[in-house]
Amino acid sequence: AGSPLLDLLADQWMKLAGDEIRTGGRQLRTGRRTTDRYYPGWSALSRGSRIVRSRLNSLALSAAPLLLIGEEGSGKRHLAEIIHSNGPDPSAPFSGPGEVRNQGTVFLPGWRLQEQTQHQLSPGDPRRLIAAAVPGPNKADDFRRAWMRIHEDGQTLTIPPLRERKEDIPALAGVFLEETTAARGIRTPEITPAAVAILRT
């Protein structure tokens, strides 16, 4: 009680009042309806994360091929699942490139420039393609251009690394701590300001 982390999380959850929420295939409804969805699976306290979140509605409702660009560990697969779960048919499969499906979203990790013609969906495939790429330094623009050459209606989204989203760290730490303790059936302890400071470094 009274910890900065809990106050932060409480503030975020208060903002979702009245919004329709989908995360992990589950849907929650409250009294008021809005045109914007709140995405509790994506902590957006930092400017970079808020920019990402501002595009989630349009990306979720689109069927265009999407390339997520970001470093290892920046949350590309997690974000792809959030986009799929908030799309027109969240109950449809979220599958890998080798799985045979006739609907839903296919997620392609590790998309590379030298393999840009591989693993593309065949003509008439009804699934939506979401790929993830890890460009080298100063290579993000090359990946964007290559993706748009292949997919005229394609979209791209760059995810900033966590070191540029330090304001998100307390909320992320709280979520991970709650998940870990809940799985073990123990009480969730507070994260002290000193621990948060260490995580930020």
PDB file of C-alpha atoms in Angstrom:
ATOM      1  CA  ALA A   1       0.000   0.000   0.000  1.00  0.00           C
ATOM      2  CA  GLY A   2       1.297   3.401  -0.931  1.00  0.00           C
ATOM      3  CA  SER A   3       4.175   2.111  -3.045  1.00  0.00           C
ATOM      4  CA  PRO A   4       4.984   4.133  -6.208  1.00  0.00           C
ATOM      5  CA  LEU A   5       4.679   0.966  -8.287  1.00  0.00           C
ATOM      6  CA  LEU A   6       1.178   0.145  -7.060  1.00  0.00           C
ATOM      7  CA  ASP A   7       0.107   3.768  -7.479  1.00  0.00           C
ATOM      8  CA  LEU A   8       1.425   3.636 -11.039  1.00  0.00           C
ATOM      9  CA  LEU A   9      -0.410   0.430 -11.856  1.00  0.00           C
ATOM     10  CA  ALA A  10      -3.601   1.650 -10.200  1.00  0.00           C
ATOM     11  CA  ASP A  11      -3.481   4.833 -12.278  1.00  0.00           C
ATOM     12  CA  GLN A  12      -3.132   2.823 -15.482  1.00  0.00           C
ATOM     13  CA  TRP A  13      -5.997   0.516 -14.597  1.00  0.00           C
ATOM     14  CA  MET A  14      -8.246   3.437 -13.665  1.00  0.00           C
ATOM     15  CA  LYS A  15      -7.789   4.781 -17.185  1.00  0.00           C
ATOM     16  CA  LEU A  16      -9.354   1.683 -18.698  1.00  0.00           C
ATOM     17  CA  ALA A  17     -12.754   2.315 -17.098  1.00  0.00           C
ATOM     18  CA  GLY A  18     -15.381   2.080 -19.774  1.00  0.00           C
ATOM     19  CA  ASP A  19     -13.086   0.651 -22.447  1.00  0.00           C
ATOM     20  CA  GLU A  20     -13.430  -2.714 -24.099  1.00  0.00           C
ATOM     21  CA  ILE A  21     -10.343  -4.792 -23.412  1.00  0.00           C
ATOM     22  CA  ARG A  22      -9.048  -7.870 -25.117  1.00  0.00           C
ATOM     23  CA  THR A  23      -5.856  -9.569 -24.049  1.00  0.00           C
ATOM     24  CA  GLY A  24      -4.818 -13.155 -24.565  1.00  0.00           C
ATOM     25  CA  GLY A  25      -8.131 -13.953 -26.236  1.00  0.00           C
ATOM     26  CA  ARG A  26     -10.201 -12.787 -23.258  1.00  0.00           C
ATOM     27  CA  GLN A  27     -12.585  -9.879 -23.400  1.00  0.00           C
ATOM     28  CA  LEU A  28     -13.732  -7.601 -20.586  1.00  0.00           C
ATOM     29  CA  ARG A  29     -16.534  -5.098 -20.886  1.00  0.00           C
ATOM     30  CA  THR A  30     -17.439  -2.149 -18.736  1.00  0.00           C
ATOM     31  CA  GLY A  31     -20.315   0.294 -18.828  1.00  0.00           C
ATOM     32  CA  ARG A  32     -19.144   2.942 -21.262  1.00  0.00           C
ATOM     33  CA  ARG A  33     -18.127   2.177 -24.856  1.00  0.00           C
ATOM     34  CA  THR A  34     -15.399   4.083 -26.649  1.00  0.00           C
ATOM     35  CA  THR A  35     -13.879   3.890 -30.101  1.00  0.00           C
ATOM     36  CA  ASP A  36     -10.388   3.390 -28.679  1.00  0.00           C
ATOM     37  CA  ARG A  37      -9.256   0.184 -27.012  1.00  0.00           C
ATOM     38  CA  TYR A  38      -6.964   0.050 -24.018  1.00  0.00           C
ATOM     39  CA  TYR A  39      -4.153  -2.465 -24.259  1.00  0.00           C
ATOM     40  CA  PRO A  40      -3.203  -3.703 -20.783  1.00  0.00           C
ATOM     41  CA  GLY A  41      -0.709  -6.122 -22.318  1.00  0.00           C
ATOM     42  CA  TRP A  42       1.462  -3.243 -23.490  1.00  0.00           C
ATOM     43  CA  SER A  43       2.794  -0.928 -20.782  1.00  0.00           C
ATOM     44  CA  ALA A  44       2.888   2.555 -22.256  1.00  0.00           C
ATOM     45  CA  LEU A  45       4.306   5.061 -19.816  1.00  0.00           C
ATOM     46  CA  SER A  46       7.324   6.069 -21.873  1.00  0.00           C
ATOM     47  CA  ARG A  47       7.032   8.231 -24.954  1.00  0.00           C
ATOM     48  CA  GLY A  48       8.276   5.428 -27.221  1.00  0.00           C
ATOM     49  CA  SER A  49       5.708   2.955 -25.897  1.00  0.00           C
ATOM     50  CA  ARG A  50       2.920   5.521 -26.155  1.00  0.00           C
ATOM     51  CA  ILE A  51       3.785   6.030 -29.817  1.00  0.00           C
ATOM     52  CA  VAL A  52       3.571   2.264 -30.359  1.00  0.00           C
ATOM     53  CA  ARG A  53       0.247   2.071 -28.515  1.00  0.00           C
ATOM     54  CA  SER A  54      -1.177   4.945 -30.559  1.00  0.00           C
ATOM     55  CA  ARG A  55      -0.926   2.752 -33.655  1.00  0.00           C
ATOM     56  CA  LEU A  56      -2.324  -0.462 -32.195  1.00  0.00           C
ATOM     57  CA  ASN A  57      -5.954   0.233 -33.083  1.00  0.00           C
ATOM     58  CA  SER A  58      -5.303   0.757 -36.774  1.00  0.00           C
ATOM     59  CA  LEU A  59      -2.831  -2.138 -36.961  1.00  0.00           C
ATOM     60  CA  ALA A  60      -5.212  -4.534 -35.189  1.00  0.00           C
ATOM     61  CA  LEU A  61      -8.099  -3.718 -37.499  1.00  0.00           C
ATOM     62  CA  SER A  62      -6.011  -3.937 -40.668  1.00  0.00           C
ATOM     63  CA  ALA A  63      -5.419  -7.046 -42.750  1.00  0.00           C
ATOM     64  CA  ALA A  64      -2.255  -5.655 -44.355  1.00  0.00           C
ATOM     65  CA  PRO A  65       1.047  -7.526 -43.951  1.00  0.00           C
ATOM     66  CA  LEU A  66       2.918  -6.072 -40.977  1.00  0.00           C
ATOM     67  CA  LEU A  67       6.630  -6.011 -40.190  1.00  0.00           C
ATOM     68  CA  LEU A  68       7.643  -5.409 -36.562  1.00  0.00           C
ATOM     69  CA  ILE A  69      11.182  -4.056 -36.311  1.00  0.00           C
ATOM     70  CA  GLY A  70      13.105  -4.158 -33.051  1.00  0.00           C
ATOM     71  CA  GLU A  71      15.991  -5.589 -31.099  1.00  0.00           C
ATOM     72  CA  GLU A  72      15.919  -8.995 -29.455  1.00  0.00           C
ATOM     73  CA  GLY A  73      13.736  -8.845 -26.371  1.00  0.00           C
ATOM     74  CA  SER A  74      11.857  -5.696 -27.373  1.00  0.00           C
ATOM     75  CA  GLY A  75       8.520  -7.536 -27.360  1.00  0.00           C
ATOM     76  CA  LYS A  76       7.837  -8.216 -31.046  1.00  0.00           C
ATOM     77  CA  ARG A  77       6.052 -11.550 -30.629  1.00  0.00           C
ATOM     78  CA  HIS A  78       4.103 -10.289 -27.634  1.00  0.00           C
ATOM     79  CA  LEU A  79       3.006  -7.240 -29.616  1.00  0.00           C
ATOM     80  CA  ALA A  80       2.010  -9.445 -32.572  1.00  0.00           C
ATOM     81  CA  GLU A  81      -0.209 -11.491 -30.230  1.00  0.00           C
ATOM     82  CA  ILE A  82      -1.794  -8.317 -28.852  1.00  0.00           C
ATOM     83  CA  ILE A  83      -2.516  -7.067 -32.380  1.00  0.00           C
ATOM     84  CA  HIS A  84      -4.025 -10.424 -33.322  1.00  0.00           C
ATOM     85  CA  SER A  85      -6.108 -10.607 -30.119  1.00  0.00           C
ATOM     86  CA  ASN A  86      -7.598  -7.185 -30.833  1.00  0.00           C
ATOM     87  CA  GLY A  87      -8.301  -7.869 -34.487  1.00  0.00           C
ATOM     88  CA  PRO A  88     -11.604  -8.690 -36.178  1.00  0.00           C
ATOM     89  CA  ASP A  89     -11.368 -12.389 -35.268  1.00  0.00           C
ATOM     90  CA  PRO A  90      -9.367 -12.867 -32.043  1.00  0.00           C
ATOM     91  CA  SER A  91     -10.525 -16.479 -31.685  1.00  0.00           C
ATOM     92  CA  ALA A  92      -8.826 -17.456 -34.973  1.00  0.00           C
ATOM     93  CA  PRO A  93      -5.460 -19.250 -34.736  1.00  0.00           C
ATOM     94  CA  PHE A  94      -2.200 -17.388 -34.124  1.00  0.00           C
ATOM     95  CA  SER A  95       0.255 -19.739 -35.777  1.00  0.00           C
ATOM     96  CA  GLY A  96       3.804 -20.133 -37.010  1.00  0.00           C
ATOM     97  CA  PRO A  97       4.902 -20.282 -40.666  1.00  0.00           C
ATOM     98  CA  GLY A  98       5.033 -24.078 -40.767  1.00  0.00           C
ATOM     99  CA  GLU A  99       1.527 -24.648 -39.441  1.00  0.00           C
ATOM    100  CA  VAL A 100      -1.277 -25.363 -41.894  1.00  0.00           C
ATOM    101  CA  ARG A 101      -4.215 -23.073 -41.166  1.00  0.00           C
ATOM    102  CA  ASN A 102      -6.924 -21.502 -43.261  1.00  0.00           C
ATOM    103  CA  GLN A 103      -7.584 -18.462 -41.095  1.00  0.00           C
ATOM    104  CA  GLY A 104      -6.103 -16.200 -38.456  1.00  0.00           C
ATOM    105  CA  THR A 105      -2.612 -14.753 -38.274  1.00  0.00           C
ATOM    106  CA  VAL A 106       0.706 -16.319 -39.229  1.00  0.00           C
ATOM    107  CA  PHE A 107       3.703 -14.989 -37.290  1.00  0.00           C
ATOM    108  CA  LEU A 108       7.110 -15.129 -38.970  1.00  0.00           C
ATOM    109  CA  PRO A 109      10.024 -14.436 -36.602  1.00  0.00           C
ATOM    110  CA  GLY A 110      13.510 -13.637 -37.819  1.00  0.00           C
ATOM    111  CA  TRP A 111      12.636 -12.041 -41.169  1.00  0.00           C
ATOM    112  CA  ARG A 112      15.887 -11.187 -42.978  1.00  0.00           C
ATOM    113  CA  LEU A 113      16.761  -9.065 -45.959  1.00  0.00           C
ATOM    114  CA  GLN A 114      18.498 -11.926 -47.737  1.00  0.00           C
ATOM    115  CA  GLU A 115      15.414 -14.112 -47.288  1.00  0.00           C
ATOM    116  CA  GLN A 116      12.833 -11.501 -48.151  1.00  0.00           C
ATOM    117  CA  THR A 117      11.214 -13.627 -50.847  1.00  0.00           C
ATOM    118  CA  GLN A 118      10.914 -16.672 -48.580  1.00  0.00           C
ATOM    119  CA  HIS A 119       8.104 -17.603 -46.239  1.00  0.00           C
ATOM    120  CA  GLN A 120       5.634 -15.308 -47.958  1.00  0.00           C
ATOM    121  CA  LEU A 121       2.005 -16.338 -47.996  1.00  0.00           C
ATOM    122  CA  SER A 122       0.797 -17.900 -51.216  1.00  0.00           C
ATOM    123  CA  PRO A 123      -1.759 -16.012 -53.336  1.00  0.00           C
ATOM    124  CA  GLY A 124      -5.228 -16.486 -51.938  1.00  0.00           C
ATOM    125  CA  ASP A 125      -4.027 -17.396 -48.428  1.00  0.00           C
ATOM    126  CA  PRO A 126      -6.628 -15.753 -46.157  1.00  0.00           C
ATOM    127  CA  ARG A 127      -4.335 -15.390 -43.180  1.00  0.00           C
ATOM    128  CA  ARG A 128      -2.731 -12.147 -42.098  1.00  0.00           C
ATOM    129  CA  LEU A 129       1.070 -12.063 -42.123  1.00  0.00           C
ATOM    130  CA  ILE A 130       2.950 -10.475 -39.233  1.00  0.00           C
ATOM    131  CA  ALA A 131       6.735 -10.770 -39.436  1.00  0.00           C
ATOM    132  CA  ALA A 132       9.458  -9.686 -37.020  1.00  0.00           C
ATOM    133  CA  ALA A 133      12.928  -8.440 -37.910  1.00  0.00           C
ATOM    134  CA  VAL A 134      16.041  -7.645 -35.894  1.00  0.00           C
ATOM    135  CA  PRO A 135      18.036  -5.179 -37.990  1.00  0.00           C
ATOM    136  CA  GLY A 136      21.647  -4.330 -37.332  1.00  0.00           C
ATOM    137  CA  PRO A 137      22.734  -0.821 -36.397  1.00  0.00           C
ATOM    138  CA  ASN A 138      21.309   1.803 -38.751  1.00  0.00           C
ATOM    139  CA  LYS A 139      19.583  -0.858 -40.865  1.00  0.00           C
ATOM    140  CA  ALA A 140      15.939  -0.307 -39.882  1.00  0.00           C
ATOM    141  CA  ASP A 141      15.260   1.871 -42.937  1.00  0.00           C
ATOM    142  CA  ASP A 142      16.600  -0.867 -45.236  1.00  0.00           C
ATOM    143  CA  PHE A 143      14.153  -3.332 -43.701  1.00  0.00           C
ATOM    144  CA  ARG A 144      11.249  -0.902 -44.091  1.00  0.00           C
ATOM    145  CA  ARG A 145      12.031  -0.245 -47.744  1.00  0.00           C
ATOM    146  CA  ALA A 146      12.452  -3.954 -48.537  1.00  0.00           C
ATOM    147  CA  TRP A 147       9.152  -4.826 -46.842  1.00  0.00           C
ATOM    148  CA  MET A 148       7.262  -2.132 -48.727  1.00  0.00           C
ATOM    149  CA  ARG A 149       8.766  -3.273 -52.029  1.00  0.00           C
ATOM    150  CA  ILE A 150       7.387  -6.758 -51.461  1.00  0.00           C
ATOM    151  CA  HIS A 151       4.051  -5.687 -49.974  1.00  0.00           C
ATOM    152  CA  GLU A 152       2.580  -2.615 -51.641  1.00  0.00           C
ATOM    153  CA  ASP A 153      -0.078  -2.387 -48.947  1.00  0.00           C
ATOM    154  CA  GLY A 154       2.309  -3.400 -46.179  1.00  0.00           C
ATOM    155  CA  GLN A 155       2.844  -1.684 -42.853  1.00  0.00           C
ATOM    156  CA  THR A 156       5.833  -1.431 -40.520  1.00  0.00           C
ATOM    157  CA  LEU A 157       6.191  -0.638 -36.837  1.00  0.00           C
ATOM    158  CA  THR A 158       9.461   0.033 -35.036  1.00  0.00           C
ATOM    159  CA  ILE A 159       9.596  -0.968 -31.372  1.00  0.00           C
ATOM    160  CA  PRO A 160      12.148   0.950 -29.287  1.00  0.00           C
ATOM    161  CA  PRO A 161      14.438  -1.100 -27.037  1.00  0.00           C
ATOM    162  CA  LEU A 162      13.738  -1.185 -23.318  1.00  0.00           C
ATOM    163  CA  ARG A 163      16.741   1.015 -22.527  1.00  0.00           C
ATOM    164  CA  GLU A 164      14.820   3.801 -24.320  1.00  0.00           C
ATOM    165  CA  ARG A 165      11.622   2.975 -22.388  1.00  0.00           C
ATOM    166  CA  LYS A 166      12.879   3.107 -18.805  1.00  0.00           C
ATOM    167  CA  GLU A 167       9.623   4.633 -17.575  1.00  0.00           C
ATOM    168  CA  ASP A 168       7.971   1.301 -18.442  1.00  0.00           C
ATOM    169  CA  ILE A 169      10.293  -0.740 -16.223  1.00  0.00           C
ATOM    170  CA  PRO A 170       8.387  -0.399 -12.903  1.00  0.00           C
ATOM    171  CA  ALA A 171       5.112  -1.475 -14.508  1.00  0.00           C
ATOM    172  CA  LEU A 172       6.735  -4.360 -16.381  1.00  0.00           C
ATOM    173  CA  ALA A 173       8.525  -5.519 -13.238  1.00  0.00           C
ATOM    174  CA  GLY A 174       5.246  -5.429 -11.348  1.00  0.00           C
ATOM    175  CA  VAL A 175       3.458  -7.503 -13.976  1.00  0.00           C
ATOM    176  CA  PHE A 176       6.218 -10.112 -14.101  1.00  0.00           C
ATOM    177  CA  LEU A 177       6.378 -10.270 -10.300  1.00  0.00           C
ATOM    178  CA  GLU A 178       2.613 -10.715 -10.007  1.00  0.00           C
ATOM    179  CA  GLU A 179       2.627 -13.493 -12.635  1.00  0.00           C
ATOM    180  CA  THR A 180       5.505 -15.287 -10.920  1.00  0.00           C
ATOM    181  CA  THR A 181       4.032 -15.123  -7.420  1.00  0.00           C
ATOM    182  CA  ALA A 182       0.523 -16.020  -8.614  1.00  0.00           C
ATOM    183  CA  ALA A 183       1.891 -19.140 -10.294  1.00  0.00           C
ATOM    184  CA  ARG A 184       3.459 -20.156  -6.996  1.00  0.00           C
ATOM    185  CA  GLY A 185       0.497 -19.200  -4.858  1.00  0.00           C
ATOM    186  CA  ILE A 186       2.393 -16.695  -2.736  1.00  0.00           C
ATOM    187  CA  ARG A 187       1.741 -13.065  -1.844  1.00  0.00           C
ATOM    188  CA  THR A 188       3.194 -10.473  -4.201  1.00  0.00           C
ATOM    189  CA  PRO A 189       5.798  -8.380  -2.378  1.00  0.00           C
ATOM    190  CA  GLU A 190       6.400  -4.691  -2.952  1.00  0.00           C
ATOM    191  CA  ILE A 191       9.159  -3.551  -5.250  1.00  0.00           C
ATOM    192  CA  THR A 192      11.155  -0.949  -3.362  1.00  0.00           C
ATOM    193  CA  PRO A 193      12.297   2.297  -4.986  1.00  0.00           C
ATOM    194  CA  ALA A 194      15.893   1.084  -4.599  1.00  0.00           C
ATOM    195  CA  ALA A 195      15.085  -2.118  -6.529  1.00  0.00           C
ATOM    196  CA  VAL A 196      13.401  -0.100  -9.278  1.00  0.00           C
ATOM    197  CA  ALA A 197      16.472   2.128  -9.524  1.00  0.00           C
ATOM    198  CA  ILE A 198      18.669  -0.946  -9.971  1.00  0.00           C
ATOM    199  CA  LEU A 199      16.376  -2.302 -12.686  1.00  0.00           C
ATOM    200  CA  ARG A 200      16.496   1.032 -14.516  1.00  0.00           C
ATOM    201  CA  THR A 201      20.287   0.804 -14.722  1.00  0.00           C
TER     202      THR A 201
END
